mmCIF file of C-alpha atoms in Angstrom:
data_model
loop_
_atom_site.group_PDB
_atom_site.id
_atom_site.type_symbol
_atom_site.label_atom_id
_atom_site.label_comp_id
_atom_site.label_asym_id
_atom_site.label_seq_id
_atom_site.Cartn_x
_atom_site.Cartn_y
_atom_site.Cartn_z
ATOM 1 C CA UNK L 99 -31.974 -24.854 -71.829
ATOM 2 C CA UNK L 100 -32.565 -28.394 -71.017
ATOM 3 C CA UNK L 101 -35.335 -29.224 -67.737
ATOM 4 C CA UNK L 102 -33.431 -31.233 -65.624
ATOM 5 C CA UNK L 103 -34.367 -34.670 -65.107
ATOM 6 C CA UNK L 104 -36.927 -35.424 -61.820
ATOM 7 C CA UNK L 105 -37.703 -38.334 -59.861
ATOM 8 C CA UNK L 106 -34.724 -40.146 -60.702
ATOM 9 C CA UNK L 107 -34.990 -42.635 -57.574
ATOM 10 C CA UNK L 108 -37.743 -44.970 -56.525
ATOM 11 C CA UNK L 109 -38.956 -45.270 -53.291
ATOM 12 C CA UNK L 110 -37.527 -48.746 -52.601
ATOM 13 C CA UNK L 111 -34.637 -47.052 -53.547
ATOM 14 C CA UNK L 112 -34.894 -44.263 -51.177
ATOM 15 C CA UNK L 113 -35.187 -46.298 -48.532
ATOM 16 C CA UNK L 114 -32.148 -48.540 -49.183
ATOM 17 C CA UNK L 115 -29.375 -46.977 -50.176
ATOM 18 C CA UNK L 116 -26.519 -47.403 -48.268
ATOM 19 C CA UNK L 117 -23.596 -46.086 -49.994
ATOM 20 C CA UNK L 118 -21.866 -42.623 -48.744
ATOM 21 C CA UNK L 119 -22.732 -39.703 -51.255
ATOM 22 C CA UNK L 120 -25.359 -37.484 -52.547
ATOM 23 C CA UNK L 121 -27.627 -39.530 -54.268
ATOM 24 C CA UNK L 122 -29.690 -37.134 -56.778
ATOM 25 C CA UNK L 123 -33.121 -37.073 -57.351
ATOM 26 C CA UNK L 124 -32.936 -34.234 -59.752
ATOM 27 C CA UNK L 125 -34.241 -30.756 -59.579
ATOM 28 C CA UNK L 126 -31.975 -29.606 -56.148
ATOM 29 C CA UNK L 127 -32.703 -32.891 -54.204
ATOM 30 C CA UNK L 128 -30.486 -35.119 -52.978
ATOM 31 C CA UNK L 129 -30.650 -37.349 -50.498
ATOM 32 C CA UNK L 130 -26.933 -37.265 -48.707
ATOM 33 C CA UNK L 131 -25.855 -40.692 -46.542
ATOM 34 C CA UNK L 132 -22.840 -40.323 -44.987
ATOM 35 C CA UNK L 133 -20.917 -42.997 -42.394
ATOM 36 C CA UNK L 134 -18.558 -42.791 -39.243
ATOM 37 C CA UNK L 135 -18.602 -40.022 -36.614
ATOM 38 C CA UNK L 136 -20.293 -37.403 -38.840
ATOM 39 C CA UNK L 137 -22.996 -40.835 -39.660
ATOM 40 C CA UNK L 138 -26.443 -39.088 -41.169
ATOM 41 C CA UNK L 139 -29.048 -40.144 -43.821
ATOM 42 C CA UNK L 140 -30.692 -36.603 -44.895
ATOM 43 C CA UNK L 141 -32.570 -34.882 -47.697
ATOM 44 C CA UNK L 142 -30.734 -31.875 -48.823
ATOM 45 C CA UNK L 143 -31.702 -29.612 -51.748
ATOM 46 C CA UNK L 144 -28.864 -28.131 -53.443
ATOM 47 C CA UNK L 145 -28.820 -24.566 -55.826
ATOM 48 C CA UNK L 146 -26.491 -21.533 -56.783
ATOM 49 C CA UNK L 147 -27.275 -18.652 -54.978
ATOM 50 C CA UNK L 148 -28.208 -15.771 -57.472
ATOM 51 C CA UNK L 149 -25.678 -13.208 -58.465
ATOM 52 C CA UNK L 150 -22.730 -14.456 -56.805
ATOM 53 C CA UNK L 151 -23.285 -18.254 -58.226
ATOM 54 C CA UNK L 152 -22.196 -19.835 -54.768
ATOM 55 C CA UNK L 153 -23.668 -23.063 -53.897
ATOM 56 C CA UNK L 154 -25.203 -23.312 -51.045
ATOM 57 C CA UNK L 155 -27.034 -26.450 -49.304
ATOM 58 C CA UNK L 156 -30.320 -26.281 -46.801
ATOM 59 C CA UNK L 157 -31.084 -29.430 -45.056
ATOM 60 C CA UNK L 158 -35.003 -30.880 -45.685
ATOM 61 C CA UNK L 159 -34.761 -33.174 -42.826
ATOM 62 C CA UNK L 160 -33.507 -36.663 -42.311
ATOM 63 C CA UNK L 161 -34.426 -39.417 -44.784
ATOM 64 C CA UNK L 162 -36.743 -42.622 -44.092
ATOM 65 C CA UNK L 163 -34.725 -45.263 -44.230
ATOM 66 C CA UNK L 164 -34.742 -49.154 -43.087
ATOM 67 C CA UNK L 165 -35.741 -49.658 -39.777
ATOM 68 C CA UNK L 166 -35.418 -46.011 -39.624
ATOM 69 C CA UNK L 167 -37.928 -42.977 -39.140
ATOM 70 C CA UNK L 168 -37.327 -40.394 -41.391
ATOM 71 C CA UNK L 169 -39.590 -38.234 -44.136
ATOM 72 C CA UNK L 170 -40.149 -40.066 -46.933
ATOM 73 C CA UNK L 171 -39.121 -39.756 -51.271
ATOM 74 C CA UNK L 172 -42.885 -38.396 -51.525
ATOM 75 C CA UNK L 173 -42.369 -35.378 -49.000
ATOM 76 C CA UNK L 174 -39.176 -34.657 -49.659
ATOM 77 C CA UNK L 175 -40.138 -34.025 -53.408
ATOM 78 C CA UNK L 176 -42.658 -31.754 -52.000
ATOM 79 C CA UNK L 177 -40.397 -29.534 -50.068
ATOM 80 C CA UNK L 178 -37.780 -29.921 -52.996
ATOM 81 C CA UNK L 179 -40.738 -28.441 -54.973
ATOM 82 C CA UNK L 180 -41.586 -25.265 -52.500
ATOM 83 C CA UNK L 181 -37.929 -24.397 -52.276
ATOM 84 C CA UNK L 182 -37.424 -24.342 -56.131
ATOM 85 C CA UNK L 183 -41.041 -22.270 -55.873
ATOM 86 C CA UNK L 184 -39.129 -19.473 -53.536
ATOM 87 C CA UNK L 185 -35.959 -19.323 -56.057
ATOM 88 C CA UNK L 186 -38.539 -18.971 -59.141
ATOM 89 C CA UNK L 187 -39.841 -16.298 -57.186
ATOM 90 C CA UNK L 188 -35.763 -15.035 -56.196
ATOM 91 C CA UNK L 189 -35.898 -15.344 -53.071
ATOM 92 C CA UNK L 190 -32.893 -16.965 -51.076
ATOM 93 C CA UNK L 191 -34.042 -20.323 -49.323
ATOM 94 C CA UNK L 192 -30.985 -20.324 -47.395
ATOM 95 C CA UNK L 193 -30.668 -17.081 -46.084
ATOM 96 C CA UNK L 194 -34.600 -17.480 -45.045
ATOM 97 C CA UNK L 195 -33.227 -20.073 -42.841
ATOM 98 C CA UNK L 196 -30.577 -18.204 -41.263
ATOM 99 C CA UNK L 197 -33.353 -15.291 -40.433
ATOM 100 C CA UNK L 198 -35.762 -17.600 -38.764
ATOM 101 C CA UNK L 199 -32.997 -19.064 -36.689
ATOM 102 C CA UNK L 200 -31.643 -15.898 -36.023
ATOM 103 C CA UNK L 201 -35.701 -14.541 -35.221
ATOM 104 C CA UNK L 202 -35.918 -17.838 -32.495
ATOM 105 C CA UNK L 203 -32.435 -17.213 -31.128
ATOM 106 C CA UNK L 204 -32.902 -15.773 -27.296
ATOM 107 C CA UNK L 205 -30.612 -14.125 -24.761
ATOM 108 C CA UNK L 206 -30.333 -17.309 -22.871
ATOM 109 C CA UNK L 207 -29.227 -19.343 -25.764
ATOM 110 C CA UNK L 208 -26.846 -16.793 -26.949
ATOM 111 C CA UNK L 209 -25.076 -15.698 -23.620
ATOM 112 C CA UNK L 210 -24.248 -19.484 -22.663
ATOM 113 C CA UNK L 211 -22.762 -19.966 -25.996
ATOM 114 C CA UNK L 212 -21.168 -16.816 -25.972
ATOM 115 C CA UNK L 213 -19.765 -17.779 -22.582
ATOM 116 C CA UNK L 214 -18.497 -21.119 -23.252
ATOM 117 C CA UNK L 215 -16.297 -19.518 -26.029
ATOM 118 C CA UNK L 216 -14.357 -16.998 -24.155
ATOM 119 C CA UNK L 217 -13.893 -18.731 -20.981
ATOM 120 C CA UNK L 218 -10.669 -20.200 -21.697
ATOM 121 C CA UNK L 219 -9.530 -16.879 -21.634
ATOM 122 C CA UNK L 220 -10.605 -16.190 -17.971
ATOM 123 C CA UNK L 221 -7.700 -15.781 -15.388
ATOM 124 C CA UNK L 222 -9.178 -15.131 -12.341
ATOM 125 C CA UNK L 223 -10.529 -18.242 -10.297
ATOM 126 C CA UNK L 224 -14.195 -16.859 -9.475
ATOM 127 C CA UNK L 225 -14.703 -14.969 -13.048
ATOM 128 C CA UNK L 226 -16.563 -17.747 -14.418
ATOM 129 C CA UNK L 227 -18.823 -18.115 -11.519
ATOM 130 C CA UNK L 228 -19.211 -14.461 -11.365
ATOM 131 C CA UNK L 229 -19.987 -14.462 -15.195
ATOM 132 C CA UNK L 230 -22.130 -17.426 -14.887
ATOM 133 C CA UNK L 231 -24.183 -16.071 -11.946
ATOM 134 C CA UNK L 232 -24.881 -12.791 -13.766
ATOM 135 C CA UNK L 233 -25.853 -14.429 -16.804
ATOM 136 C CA UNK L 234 -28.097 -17.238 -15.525
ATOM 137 C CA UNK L 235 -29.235 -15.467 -12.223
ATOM 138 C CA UNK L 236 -29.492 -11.778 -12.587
ATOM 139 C CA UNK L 237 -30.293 -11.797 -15.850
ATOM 140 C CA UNK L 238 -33.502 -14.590 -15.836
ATOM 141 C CA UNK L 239 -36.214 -12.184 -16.224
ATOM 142 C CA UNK L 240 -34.759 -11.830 -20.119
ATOM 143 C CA UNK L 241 -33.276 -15.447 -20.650
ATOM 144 C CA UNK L 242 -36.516 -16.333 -22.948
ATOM 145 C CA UNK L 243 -36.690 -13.574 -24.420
ATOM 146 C CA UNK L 244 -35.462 -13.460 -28.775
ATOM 147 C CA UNK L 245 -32.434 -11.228 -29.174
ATOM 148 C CA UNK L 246 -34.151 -8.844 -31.623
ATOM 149 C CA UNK L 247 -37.153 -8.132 -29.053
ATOM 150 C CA UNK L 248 -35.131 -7.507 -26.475
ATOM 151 C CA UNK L 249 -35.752 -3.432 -25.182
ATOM 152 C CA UNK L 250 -33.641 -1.244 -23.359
ATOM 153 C CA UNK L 251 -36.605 -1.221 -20.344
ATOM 154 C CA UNK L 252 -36.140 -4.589 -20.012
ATOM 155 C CA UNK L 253 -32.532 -4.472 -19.026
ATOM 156 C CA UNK L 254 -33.260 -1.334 -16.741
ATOM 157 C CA UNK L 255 -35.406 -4.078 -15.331
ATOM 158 C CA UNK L 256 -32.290 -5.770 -14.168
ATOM 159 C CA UNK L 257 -30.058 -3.164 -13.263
ATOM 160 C CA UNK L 258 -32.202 -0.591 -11.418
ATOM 161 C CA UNK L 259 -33.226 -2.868 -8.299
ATOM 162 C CA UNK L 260 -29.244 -3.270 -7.629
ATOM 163 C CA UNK L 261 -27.871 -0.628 -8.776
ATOM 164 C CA UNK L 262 -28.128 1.572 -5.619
ATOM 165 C CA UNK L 263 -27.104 -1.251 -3.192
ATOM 166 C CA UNK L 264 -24.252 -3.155 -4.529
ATOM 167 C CA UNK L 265 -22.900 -0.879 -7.153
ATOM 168 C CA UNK L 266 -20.405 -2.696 -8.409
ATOM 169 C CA UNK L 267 -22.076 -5.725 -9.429
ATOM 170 C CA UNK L 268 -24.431 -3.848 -11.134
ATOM 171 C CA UNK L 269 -21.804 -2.322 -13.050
ATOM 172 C CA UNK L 270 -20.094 -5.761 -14.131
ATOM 173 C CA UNK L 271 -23.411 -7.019 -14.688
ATOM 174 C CA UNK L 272 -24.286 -4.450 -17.298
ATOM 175 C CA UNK L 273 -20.798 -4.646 -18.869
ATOM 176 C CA UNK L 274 -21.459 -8.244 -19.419
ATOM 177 C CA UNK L 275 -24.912 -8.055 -21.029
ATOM 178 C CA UNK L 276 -23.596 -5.289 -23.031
ATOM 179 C CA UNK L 277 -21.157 -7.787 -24.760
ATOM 180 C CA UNK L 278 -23.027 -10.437 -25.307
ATOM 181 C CA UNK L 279 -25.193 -8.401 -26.680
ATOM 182 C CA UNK L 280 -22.307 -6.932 -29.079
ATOM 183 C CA UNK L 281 -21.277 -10.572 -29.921
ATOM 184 C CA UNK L 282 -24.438 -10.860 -30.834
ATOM 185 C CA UNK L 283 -24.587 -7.917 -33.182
ATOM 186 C CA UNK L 284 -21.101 -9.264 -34.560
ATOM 187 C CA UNK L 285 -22.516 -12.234 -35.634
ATOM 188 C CA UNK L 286 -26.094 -10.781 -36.762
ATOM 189 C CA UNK L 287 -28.359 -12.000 -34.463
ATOM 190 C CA UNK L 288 -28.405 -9.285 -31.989
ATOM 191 C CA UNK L 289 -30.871 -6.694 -31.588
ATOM 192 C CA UNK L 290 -29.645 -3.643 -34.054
ATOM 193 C CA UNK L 291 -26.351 -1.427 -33.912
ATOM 194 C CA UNK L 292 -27.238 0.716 -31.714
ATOM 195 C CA UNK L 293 -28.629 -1.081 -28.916
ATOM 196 C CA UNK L 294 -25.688 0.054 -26.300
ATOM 197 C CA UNK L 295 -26.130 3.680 -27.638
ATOM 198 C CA UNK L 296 -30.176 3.114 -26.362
ATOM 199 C CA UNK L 297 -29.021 1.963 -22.946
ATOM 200 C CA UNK L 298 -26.679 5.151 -22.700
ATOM 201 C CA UNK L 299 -29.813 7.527 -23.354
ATOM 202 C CA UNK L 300 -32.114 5.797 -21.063
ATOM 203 C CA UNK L 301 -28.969 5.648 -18.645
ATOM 204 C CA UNK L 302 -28.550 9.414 -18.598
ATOM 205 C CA UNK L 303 -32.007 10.013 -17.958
ATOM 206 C CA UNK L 304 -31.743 9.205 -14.660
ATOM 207 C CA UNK L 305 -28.307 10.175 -13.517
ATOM 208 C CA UNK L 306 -29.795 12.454 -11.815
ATOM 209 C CA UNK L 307 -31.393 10.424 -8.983
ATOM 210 C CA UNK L 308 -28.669 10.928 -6.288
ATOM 211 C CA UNK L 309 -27.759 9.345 -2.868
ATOM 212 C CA UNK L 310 -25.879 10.595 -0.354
ATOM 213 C CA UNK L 311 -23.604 8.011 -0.461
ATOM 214 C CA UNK L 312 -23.756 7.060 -3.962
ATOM 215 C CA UNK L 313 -24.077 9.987 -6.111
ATOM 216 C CA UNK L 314 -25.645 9.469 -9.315
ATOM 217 C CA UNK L 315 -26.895 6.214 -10.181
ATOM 218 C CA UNK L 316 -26.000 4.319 -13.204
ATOM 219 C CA UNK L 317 -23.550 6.452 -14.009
ATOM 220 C CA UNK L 318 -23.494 6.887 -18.204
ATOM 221 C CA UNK L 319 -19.954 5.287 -18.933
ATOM 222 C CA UNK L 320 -18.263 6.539 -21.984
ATOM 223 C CA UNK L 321 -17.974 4.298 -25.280
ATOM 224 C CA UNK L 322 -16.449 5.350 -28.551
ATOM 225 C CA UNK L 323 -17.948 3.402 -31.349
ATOM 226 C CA UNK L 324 -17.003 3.910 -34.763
ATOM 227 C CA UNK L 325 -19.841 4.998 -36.569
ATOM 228 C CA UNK L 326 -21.822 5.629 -33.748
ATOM 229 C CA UNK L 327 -24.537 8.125 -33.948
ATOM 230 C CA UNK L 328 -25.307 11.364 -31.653
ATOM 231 C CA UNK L 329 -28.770 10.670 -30.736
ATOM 232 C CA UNK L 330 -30.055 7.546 -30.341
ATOM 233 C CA UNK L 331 -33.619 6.462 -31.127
ATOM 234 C CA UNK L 332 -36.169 5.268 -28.651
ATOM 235 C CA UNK L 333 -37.557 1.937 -28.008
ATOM 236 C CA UNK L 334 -35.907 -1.381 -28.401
ATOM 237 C CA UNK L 335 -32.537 -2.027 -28.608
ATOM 238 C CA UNK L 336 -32.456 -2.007 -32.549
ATOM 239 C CA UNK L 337 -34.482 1.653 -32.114
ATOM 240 C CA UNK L 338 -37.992 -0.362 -32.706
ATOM 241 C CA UNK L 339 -40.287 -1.224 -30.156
ATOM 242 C CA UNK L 340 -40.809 -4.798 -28.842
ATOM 243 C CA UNK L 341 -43.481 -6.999 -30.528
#
């Protein structure tokens, strides 16, 4: 098989191009301008992804460009030349990407996403302060924590202090955490499967701490999961303990 061609542009070149498209520098690299609302001047390195053959696209960073601060034809070769480095070696550049984004993601970033896409369907008139106050208020000791480190202790941490004096909130409160993180999981950036399965066990071992007014607290509340196992691991959410 033929080598395909490198260092096709120059760095004058590089620097001013103007016309929309993927310019190629060979070997993956492009450098991608493109005008009007979506307006961006960017490396890009381009490949097939082994065994399925689908192409897929990881951005290097934005391009130097005239009168504009960018990384220059000289680095971008260089990380053109790690990446193709990683595929030699068959690994997936792409999907490395997606697991260090997914690694830095934390509850706080993830629940005020996840709760500026289901608001619209909200009908009552305080249910997205309610949301919003559990979210951003109660739930501040794990904001800055990643998804994946977050431990079942740490949302006891939340729950216990209230759960004996205003019930109910703690309830919806727990209900809420509990599906963002299940969006989470969805989407593959949550903590593991069986992170609600975790909360249940730690849950149940203290149902028997009773009131006289309150009965048990935190009540275990019954879920049917496909799938789900009988006995869940200890630890973290994902059944490993936090880093």
């Amino acid at each position: 098989m033929a080598k395909r061609q490198l260092h096709k542009l120059s760095a004058r070149e590089a620097e001013t191009i103007i016309e929309p498209g993927r310019h190629s520098d060979g070997g993956g690299l492009y450098l991608a301008i493109e005008t009007g609302a979506h307006a961006r001047r960017q490396w890009i390195f381009l490949y097939r992804a082994r065994g399925t053959g689908k192409r897929r696209e990881i951005g290097l960073g934005a391009a130097k460009g005239k009168g504009r601060d960018g990384i220059s034809l000289a680095d971008a070769r260089l990380k053109a030349a790690d990446t193709r480095k990683r595929l030699a070696e068959g690994k997936d550049p792409a999907a490395e990407r997606r697991a260090e984004i997914v690694a830095a993601t934390t509850f706080g970033e993830f629940a005020d996403a996840f709760l500026v896409s289901i608001k619209a369907g909200f009908k009552g008139k305080n249910t997205l302060a309610d949301w919003t106050r559990d979210l951003k208020v109660r739930c501040k000791p794990i904001r800055g924590i990643e998804l994946a480190n977050i431990t079942v202790n740490d949302v006891l941490g939340i729950l216990s202090p209230i759960w004996m004096t205003i019930n109910r909130t703690a309830r919806e409160t727990r209900s809420r955490i509990e599906r963002v993180l299940d969006a989470a999981e969805a989407r593959g950036v949550g903590p593991g499967p069986r992170h609600v399965e975790n909360l249940e066990a730690a849950v149940a071992e203290v149902e028997a701490v009773e009131t006289p007014s309150q009965g048990c607290a935190l009540q275990r509340r019954p879920r049917h999961r496909a799938g789900a196992a009988s006995q869940p691991r200890s630890g973290g959410y994902g059944g490993q303990p936090r880093r």
